[in-house]
């Protein structure tokens, strides 16, 4: 108890050093934790999907070497088209297309909305948490809304059963509500609507296709199987090659074109830079802590030196040395506490 009281008295005696020490360490640890949390968020994109290791996005490589996200729609009834999803290794797939800055009409008011037009298998492949209503699109007039967007429109009122008019002119009924997933999602939307409506059947606009392969399927062998060049009318008879890319790799992938606005994309270099910055911030905070604590110890050592000159006995010198050792040893557990916080 005496040691604790002595330490507290020392802290109050060197108030300026104590304040600088505490503020510096707190700021560095807080900044490090914020950066680490952001890095973790970026590295776990789409990890809310239970079968993420089996999910893939369909891509097409053109004759000029460019690779882009594509769907598996049979356009122009092209006889040369071979659907890459029609293979026994594919357990299921979902077609979708994202409409940014679309709109809906409710109660004679127009509201901006990001619409994801997709089929009934989407929510079976992507495990967005359904908090009420249906778990997948079942009928042509079904719609599923996110909890955040429903709150934006109607506050805490119940959204299920409400009807609105889509930009395609169809009346839809909200029959399901999904919540934000546990981790960041590469797909951002406010509303899910059926694919078989008006302008959403415009096959001139490319969508995306998410597929789930059977466990044990070797991706390299499957890609070799579906990558036979196809000369399609919609590409001006220019040959393309279909390939699957793991969904978990898409976020940081640099090869696949990022022109499509369907999926969010990240930058691995930014994560590396932020990791270095976080380490430097933590080291600066630790060295600042050690440095200022050492100054306090040296000041106390000077005080004990004066006492020694004025006749401190052998037993007193023993206690002085032991006290200084305790002061130095206090630094070590403090550093371990910082490590545990991170």
CSV table of C-alpha atoms in Angstrom, one decimal:
chain,number,residue,atom,x,y,z
A,1,UNK,CA,0.0,0.0,0.0
A,2,UNK,CA,2.9,2.4,0.8
A,3,UNK,CA,4.4,1.8,-2.6
A,4,UNK,CA,1.1,2.7,-4.3
A,5,UNK,CA,0.8,5.8,-2.3
A,6,UNK,CA,4.4,6.7,-3.1
A,7,UNK,CA,3.7,6.2,-6.8
A,8,UNK,CA,0.6,8.4,-6.6
A,9,UNK,CA,2.5,11.2,-4.8
A,10,UNK,CA,5.2,11.0,-7.5
A,11,UNK,CA,2.6,11.3,-10.3
A,12,UNK,CA,1.1,14.4,-8.6
A,13,UNK,CA,4.6,15.9,-8.0
A,14,UNK,CA,5.4,15.6,-11.7
A,15,UNK,CA,2.0,16.6,-13.0
A,16,UNK,CA,3.1,18.0,-16.4
A,17,UNK,CA,5.1,14.9,-17.2
A,18,UNK,CA,2.2,12.7,-16.1
A,19,UNK,CA,-0.3,14.6,-18.2
A,20,UNK,CA,1.9,14.5,-21.3
A,21,UNK,CA,2.6,10.8,-20.7
A,22,UNK,CA,-1.0,9.8,-20.3
A,23,UNK,CA,-2.3,11.9,-23.2
A,24,UNK,CA,0.5,10.8,-25.6
A,25,UNK,CA,0.0,7.1,-24.8
A,26,UNK,CA,-3.8,7.4,-25.0
A,27,UNK,CA,-3.8,9.2,-28.4
A,28,UNK,CA,-1.3,6.7,-29.9
A,29,UNK,CA,-3.2,3.7,-28.7
A,30,UNK,CA,-6.6,5.1,-29.8
A,31,UNK,CA,-5.3,6.0,-33.3
A,32,UNK,CA,-3.7,2.5,-33.6
A,33,UNK,CA,-7.0,0.8,-32.6
A,34,UNK,CA,-8.9,2.9,-35.1
A,35,UNK,CA,-6.5,2.0,-37.9
A,36,UNK,CA,-6.4,-1.7,-36.9
A,37,UNK,CA,-10.2,-1.8,-36.9
A,38,UNK,CA,-10.4,-0.3,-40.4
A,39,UNK,CA,-7.8,-2.8,-41.7
A,40,UNK,CA,-9.7,-5.7,-40.2
A,41,UNK,CA,-12.9,-4.4,-41.9
A,42,UNK,CA,-11.1,-4.3,-45.3
A,43,UNK,CA,-9.5,-7.7,-44.9
A,44,UNK,CA,-12.8,-9.4,-44.0
A,45,UNK,CA,-15.0,-8.1,-46.8
A,46,UNK,CA,-17.9,-10.6,-47.6
A,47,UNK,CA,-16.7,-12.9,-44.8
A,48,UNK,CA,-20.3,-13.0,-43.6
A,49,UNK,CA,-21.0,-15.6,-46.3
A,50,UNK,CA,-20.9,-19.1,-44.8
A,51,UNK,CA,-19.7,-20.7,-48.0
A,52,UNK,CA,-17.4,-17.9,-49.1
A,53,UNK,CA,-14.7,-20.4,-50.2
A,54,UNK,CA,-17.2,-21.9,-52.7
A,55,UNK,CA,-18.5,-18.6,-54.1
A,56,UNK,CA,-17.1,-17.2,-57.4
A,57,UNK,CA,-17.8,-14.3,-59.8
A,58,UNK,CA,-18.1,-14.9,-63.5
A,59,UNK,CA,-15.6,-12.9,-65.6
A,60,UNK,CA,-14.8,-12.7,-69.3
A,61,UNK,CA,-11.5,-12.1,-71.0
A,62,UNK,CA,-11.6,-10.3,-74.3
A,63,UNK,CA,-9.2,-10.5,-77.3
A,64,UNK,CA,-7.4,-7.3,-76.1
A,65,UNK,CA,-6.6,-9.0,-72.8
A,66,UNK,CA,-9.1,-7.0,-70.7
A,67,UNK,CA,-11.0,-8.9,-68.1
A,68,UNK,CA,-14.4,-7.7,-66.8
A,69,UNK,CA,-17.3,-8.9,-64.7
A,70,UNK,CA,-20.1,-10.4,-66.8
A,71,UNK,CA,-23.3,-12.4,-66.6
A,72,UNK,CA,-24.3,-15.6,-68.3
A,73,UNK,CA,-27.3,-14.2,-70.2
A,74,UNK,CA,-28.0,-15.7,-73.7
A,75,UNK,CA,-28.2,-12.5,-75.8
A,76,UNK,CA,-29.5,-12.5,-79.4
A,77,UNK,CA,-30.2,-16.2,-79.2
A,78,UNK,CA,-26.6,-16.6,-80.2
A,79,UNK,CA,-26.0,-20.2,-81.4
A,80,UNK,CA,-22.3,-19.9,-80.5
A,81,UNK,CA,-23.1,-19.2,-76.8
A,82,UNK,CA,-22.2,-22.0,-74.4
A,83,UNK,CA,-23.5,-21.2,-70.9
A,84,UNK,CA,-20.5,-21.7,-68.4
A,85,UNK,CA,-23.0,-22.3,-65.6
A,86,UNK,CA,-24.5,-25.4,-67.2
A,87,UNK,CA,-21.9,-27.7,-65.6
A,88,UNK,CA,-22.4,-30.3,-62.9
A,89,UNK,CA,-19.8,-28.7,-60.7
A,90,UNK,CA,-22.1,-25.6,-60.3
A,91,UNK,CA,-24.4,-26.1,-57.3
A,92,UNK,CA,-26.2,-22.9,-58.0
A,93,UNK,CA,-25.8,-19.4,-59.4
A,94,UNK,CA,-27.6,-16.1,-59.3
A,95,UNK,CA,-27.9,-13.4,-61.9
A,96,UNK,CA,-28.1,-9.8,-60.9
A,97,UNK,CA,-27.6,-6.2,-62.0
A,98,UNK,CA,-27.2,-3.1,-59.8
A,99,UNK,CA,-29.0,0.2,-60.6
A,100,UNK,CA,-27.3,3.1,-58.8
A,101,UNK,CA,-29.3,6.2,-58.1
A,102,UNK,CA,-32.6,4.6,-59.3
A,103,UNK,CA,-35.9,5.8,-57.8
A,104,UNK,CA,-39.2,4.5,-56.4
A,105,UNK,CA,-42.5,6.3,-56.0
A,106,UNK,CA,-44.3,6.1,-52.6
A,107,UNK,CA,-47.2,8.1,-51.6
A,108,UNK,CA,-46.7,10.4,-54.6
A,109,UNK,CA,-43.2,11.2,-53.6
A,110,UNK,CA,-40.0,10.1,-55.5
A,111,UNK,CA,-37.1,8.7,-53.4
A,112,UNK,CA,-33.6,7.9,-54.6
A,113,UNK,CA,-32.6,4.3,-54.1
A,114,UNK,CA,-29.9,1.8,-55.0
A,115,UNK,CA,-31.7,-1.2,-56.5
A,116,UNK,CA,-30.3,-4.7,-56.8
A,117,UNK,CA,-32.3,-6.6,-59.4
A,118,UNK,CA,-31.8,-10.3,-59.0
A,119,UNK,CA,-33.4,-13.7,-58.8
A,120,UNK,CA,-34.6,-16.0,-56.0
A,121,UNK,CA,-31.2,-17.6,-55.4
A,122,UNK,CA,-29.3,-14.5,-54.5
A,123,UNK,CA,-30.1,-14.6,-50.8
A,124,UNK,CA,-29.4,-18.3,-50.7
A,125,UNK,CA,-25.9,-17.8,-51.9
A,126,UNK,CA,-25.1,-14.5,-50.1
A,127,UNK,CA,-26.1,-14.8,-46.4
A,128,UNK,CA,-27.5,-11.4,-45.7
A,129,UNK,CA,-29.3,-11.6,-42.3
A,130,UNK,CA,-33.1,-11.5,-42.9
A,131,UNK,CA,-34.7,-10.0,-39.8
A,132,UNK,CA,-38.4,-10.3,-40.9
A,133,UNK,CA,-40.5,-11.5,-43.7
A,134,UNK,CA,-39.5,-13.7,-46.6
A,135,UNK,CA,-35.9,-14.9,-47.1
A,136,UNK,CA,-35.9,-14.8,-50.9
A,137,UNK,CA,-37.8,-13.3,-53.8
A,138,UNK,CA,-40.8,-15.6,-54.5
A,139,UNK,CA,-43.2,-13.7,-56.7
A,140,UNK,CA,-42.9,-11.1,-59.5
A,141,UNK,CA,-44.2,-8.3,-57.2
A,142,UNK,CA,-42.0,-9.1,-54.2
A,143,UNK,CA,-39.4,-6.7,-52.8
A,144,UNK,CA,-36.9,-6.9,-50.0
A,145,UNK,CA,-35.7,-3.7,-48.3
A,146,UNK,CA,-32.7,-3.1,-46.0
A,147,UNK,CA,-33.5,-2.1,-42.4
A,148,UNK,CA,-31.5,1.2,-42.8
A,149,UNK,CA,-33.4,2.3,-45.9
A,150,UNK,CA,-36.7,1.4,-44.4
A,151,UNK,CA,-35.8,3.5,-41.3
A,152,UNK,CA,-34.9,6.3,-43.7
A,153,UNK,CA,-38.3,6.2,-45.3
A,154,UNK,CA,-40.6,5.3,-42.4
A,155,UNK,CA,-38.7,5.7,-39.2
A,156,UNK,CA,-39.6,2.9,-36.7
A,157,UNK,CA,-42.9,2.0,-38.5
A,158,UNK,CA,-43.4,-1.5,-39.9
A,159,UNK,CA,-42.2,-1.6,-43.6
A,160,UNK,CA,-43.7,-5.1,-44.4
A,161,UNK,CA,-46.8,-4.9,-46.6
A,162,UNK,CA,-46.1,-1.4,-47.9
A,163,UNK,CA,-46.4,-0.9,-51.6
A,164,UNK,CA,-44.5,1.4,-54.0
A,165,UNK,CA,-44.0,1.9,-57.7
A,166,UNK,CA,-40.6,1.0,-59.2
A,167,UNK,CA,-39.0,3.2,-61.9
A,168,UNK,CA,-40.1,0.5,-64.4
A,169,UNK,CA,-43.7,1.3,-63.5
A,170,UNK,CA,-44.6,-1.9,-61.6
A,171,UNK,CA,-46.2,-1.9,-58.2
A,172,UNK,CA,-44.2,-4.0,-55.7
A,173,UNK,CA,-44.9,-5.0,-52.1
A,174,UNK,CA,-42.2,-5.2,-49.4
A,175,UNK,CA,-42.3,-8.7,-48.0
A,176,UNK,CA,-38.9,-8.9,-46.4
A,177,UNK,CA,-36.3,-6.9,-44.5
A,178,UNK,CA,-32.6,-7.6,-44.4
A,179,UNK,CA,-30.0,-6.1,-41.9
A,180,UNK,CA,-26.4,-5.2,-42.3
A,181,UNK,CA,-24.1,-8.2,-42.3
A,182,UNK,CA,-21.5,-8.7,-39.6
A,183,UNK,CA,-18.7,-7.8,-42.0
A,184,UNK,CA,-18.4,-5.3,-44.9
A,185,UNK,CA,-20.2,-6.3,-48.1
A,186,UNK,CA,-18.8,-5.7,-51.5
A,187,UNK,CA,-22.4,-5.3,-52.8
A,188,UNK,CA,-24.2,-2.2,-51.7
A,189,UNK,CA,-28.0,-1.9,-52.2
A,190,UNK,CA,-31.1,-0.5,-50.5
A,191,UNK,CA,-33.7,-2.6,-52.3
A,192,UNK,CA,-33.9,-6.0,-53.9
A,193,UNK,CA,-36.5,-6.4,-56.7
A,194,UNK,CA,-37.3,-9.3,-59.1
A,195,UNK,CA,-35.4,-9.5,-62.4
A,196,UNK,CA,-38.4,-10.0,-64.7
A,197,UNK,CA,-39.6,-6.4,-64.9
A,198,UNK,CA,-39.7,-3.8,-67.7
A,199,UNK,CA,-36.4,-2.1,-68.1
A,200,UNK,CA,-34.7,-4.6,-66.0
A,201,UNK,CA,-35.0,-7.1,-68.9
A,202,UNK,CA,-32.8,-4.9,-71.0
A,203,UNK,CA,-30.2,-7.4,-72.0
A,204,UNK,CA,-27.9,-4.7,-73.6
A,205,UNK,CA,-26.7,-3.9,-70.0
A,206,UNK,CA,-24.3,-6.4,-68.5
A,207,UNK,CA,-25.0,-7.8,-65.1
A,208,UNK,CA,-23.0,-10.1,-62.9
A,209,UNK,CA,-23.3,-13.8,-62.0
A,210,UNK,CA,-22.3,-15.3,-58.7
A,211,UNK,CA,-21.8,-19.1,-58.7
A,212,UNK,CA,-21.3,-21.7,-55.9
A,213,UNK,CA,-19.2,-24.6,-56.9
A,214,UNK,CA,-19.4,-28.0,-55.3
A,215,UNK,CA,-16.9,-28.7,-52.5
A,216,UNK,CA,-13.6,-30.2,-53.8
A,217,UNK,CA,-14.0,-28.6,-57.2
A,218,UNK,CA,-10.6,-27.5,-58.5
A,219,UNK,CA,-10.9,-24.0,-59.8
A,220,UNK,CA,-8.0,-24.3,-62.3
A,221,UNK,CA,-9.5,-27.4,-64.0
A,222,UNK,CA,-13.0,-25.9,-64.0
A,223,UNK,CA,-11.7,-22.7,-65.7
A,224,UNK,CA,-9.9,-24.7,-68.3
A,225,UNK,CA,-13.2,-26.4,-69.0
A,226,UNK,CA,-15.2,-23.2,-69.5
A,227,UNK,CA,-12.5,-21.0,-71.1
A,228,UNK,CA,-13.0,-22.3,-74.7
A,229,UNK,CA,-13.1,-19.1,-76.8
A,230,UNK,CA,-16.6,-18.1,-77.9
A,231,UNK,CA,-17.3,-15.6,-80.8
A,232,UNK,CA,-20.5,-14.0,-79.7
A,233,UNK,CA,-22.7,-11.5,-81.6
A,234,UNK,CA,-22.9,-9.1,-78.7
A,235,UNK,CA,-19.2,-8.7,-78.7
A,236,UNK,CA,-19.0,-8.1,-82.4
A,237,UNK,CA,-17.9,-11.8,-83.0
A,238,UNK,CA,-14.7,-11.0,-81.0
A,239,UNK,CA,-13.7,-14.1,-79.1
A,240,UNK,CA,-14.1,-14.1,-75.3
A,241,UNK,CA,-13.1,-16.6,-72.6
A,242,UNK,CA,-15.2,-17.2,-69.5
A,243,UNK,CA,-13.5,-17.7,-66.1
A,244,UNK,CA,-14.5,-17.8,-62.5
A,245,UNK,CA,-12.7,-15.6,-59.9
A,246,UNK,CA,-13.1,-16.3,-56.2
A,247,UNK,CA,-15.4,-13.8,-54.7
A,248,UNK,CA,-13.1,-13.3,-51.7
A,249,UNK,CA,-10.3,-12.2,-54.0
A,250,UNK,CA,-12.4,-9.7,-56.0
A,251,UNK,CA,-12.2,-6.8,-53.6
A,252,UNK,CA,-8.4,-6.4,-53.9
A,253,UNK,CA,-8.1,-7.8,-57.4
A,254,UNK,CA,-6.3,-5.4,-59.9
A,255,UNK,CA,-6.7,-7.5,-63.1
A,256,UNK,CA,-10.5,-7.5,-63.3
A,257,UNK,CA,-11.7,-4.1,-64.6
A,258,UNK,CA,-13.2,-1.9,-61.9
A,259,UNK,CA,-15.3,0.1,-64.3
A,260,UNK,CA,-18.4,-1.8,-63.2
A,261,UNK,CA,-20.1,-0.2,-60.3
A,262,UNK,CA,-21.6,-3.5,-59.0
A,263,UNK,CA,-19.0,-4.3,-56.5
A,264,UNK,CA,-16.9,-2.1,-54.1
A,265,UNK,CA,-13.2,-2.4,-54.7
A,266,UNK,CA,-10.3,-2.0,-52.3
A,267,UNK,CA,-6.6,-1.2,-52.5
A,268,UNK,CA,-4.0,-3.6,-50.9
A,269,UNK,CA,-1.3,-0.9,-51.0
A,270,UNK,CA,-3.4,1.4,-48.8
A,271,UNK,CA,-3.8,-1.4,-46.3
A,272,UNK,CA,0.0,-2.0,-46.2
A,273,UNK,CA,0.7,1.8,-45.7
A,274,UNK,CA,-1.9,2.0,-42.9
A,275,UNK,CA,-0.4,-1.1,-41.2
A,276,UNK,CA,3.0,0.6,-41.2
A,277,UNK,CA,1.5,3.9,-39.9
A,278,UNK,CA,-0.3,1.9,-37.1
A,279,UNK,CA,3.0,0.3,-36.0
A,280,UNK,CA,4.8,3.6,-36.1
A,281,UNK,CA,2.1,5.3,-34.0
A,282,UNK,CA,2.2,2.5,-31.4
A,283,UNK,CA,6.0,2.6,-31.3
A,284,UNK,CA,6.0,6.4,-30.9
A,285,UNK,CA,3.5,6.1,-28.0
A,286,UNK,CA,5.5,3.4,-26.3
A,287,UNK,CA,8.8,5.3,-26.6
A,288,UNK,CA,7.2,8.4,-25.4
A,289,UNK,CA,5.9,6.6,-22.4
A,290,UNK,CA,9.3,5.1,-21.6
A,291,UNK,CA,11.1,8.3,-22.2
A,292,UNK,CA,9.0,10.4,-20.0
A,293,UNK,CA,8.8,7.7,-17.3
A,294,UNK,CA,12.6,7.6,-17.4
A,295,UNK,CA,12.8,11.4,-16.9
A,296,UNK,CA,10.6,11.0,-13.8
A,297,UNK,CA,12.9,8.2,-12.5
A,298,UNK,CA,16.0,10.2,-13.1
A,299,UNK,CA,14.5,13.2,-11.2
A,300,UNK,CA,13.7,10.9,-8.3
A,301,UNK,CA,17.2,9.4,-8.5
A,302,UNK,CA,18.7,12.9,-8.1
A,303,UNK,CA,16.4,13.4,-5.0
A,304,UNK,CA,17.7,10.1,-3.6
A,305,UNK,CA,21.3,11.1,-4.3
A,306,UNK,CA,20.8,14.3,-2.3
A,307,UNK,CA,19.5,12.2,0.6
A,308,UNK,CA,22.5,9.9,0.3
A,309,UNK,CA,24.9,12.9,0.6
A,310,UNK,CA,23.1,14.1,3.7
A,311,UNK,CA,23.7,10.8,5.4
A,312,UNK,CA,21.2,8.2,4.3
A,313,UNK,CA,22.1,4.9,6.0
A,314,UNK,CA,22.9,1.6,4.4
A,315,UNK,CA,19.4,0.3,5.0
A,316,UNK,CA,18.0,3.5,3.5
A,317,UNK,CA,20.2,3.2,0.4
A,318,UNK,CA,18.9,-0.4,0.0
A,319,UNK,CA,15.3,0.8,0.0
A,320,UNK,CA,16.2,3.6,-2.4
A,321,UNK,CA,17.7,1.1,-4.9
A,322,UNK,CA,14.8,-1.2,-4.5
A,323,UNK,CA,12.4,1.6,-5.1
A,324,UNK,CA,14.2,2.7,-8.3
A,325,UNK,CA,14.1,-0.9,-9.6
A,326,UNK,CA,10.4,-1.0,-9.0
A,327,UNK,CA,10.0,2.2,-10.9
A,328,UNK,CA,11.8,0.7,-13.9
A,329,UNK,CA,9.9,-2.6,-13.6
A,330,UNK,CA,6.6,-0.7,-13.7
A,331,UNK,CA,7.3,0.1,-17.4
A,332,UNK,CA,7.2,-3.6,-18.4
A,333,UNK,CA,3.6,-4.5,-17.3
A,334,UNK,CA,2.4,-1.2,-18.7
A,335,UNK,CA,3.6,-2.2,-22.2
A,336,UNK,CA,1.9,-5.6,-21.9
A,337,UNK,CA,-1.3,-3.8,-21.0
A,338,UNK,CA,-1.0,-1.8,-24.2
A,339,UNK,CA,-0.4,-5.0,-26.2
A,340,UNK,CA,-3.6,-6.6,-24.7
A,341,UNK,CA,-5.7,-3.5,-25.6
A,342,UNK,CA,-4.6,-3.9,-29.2
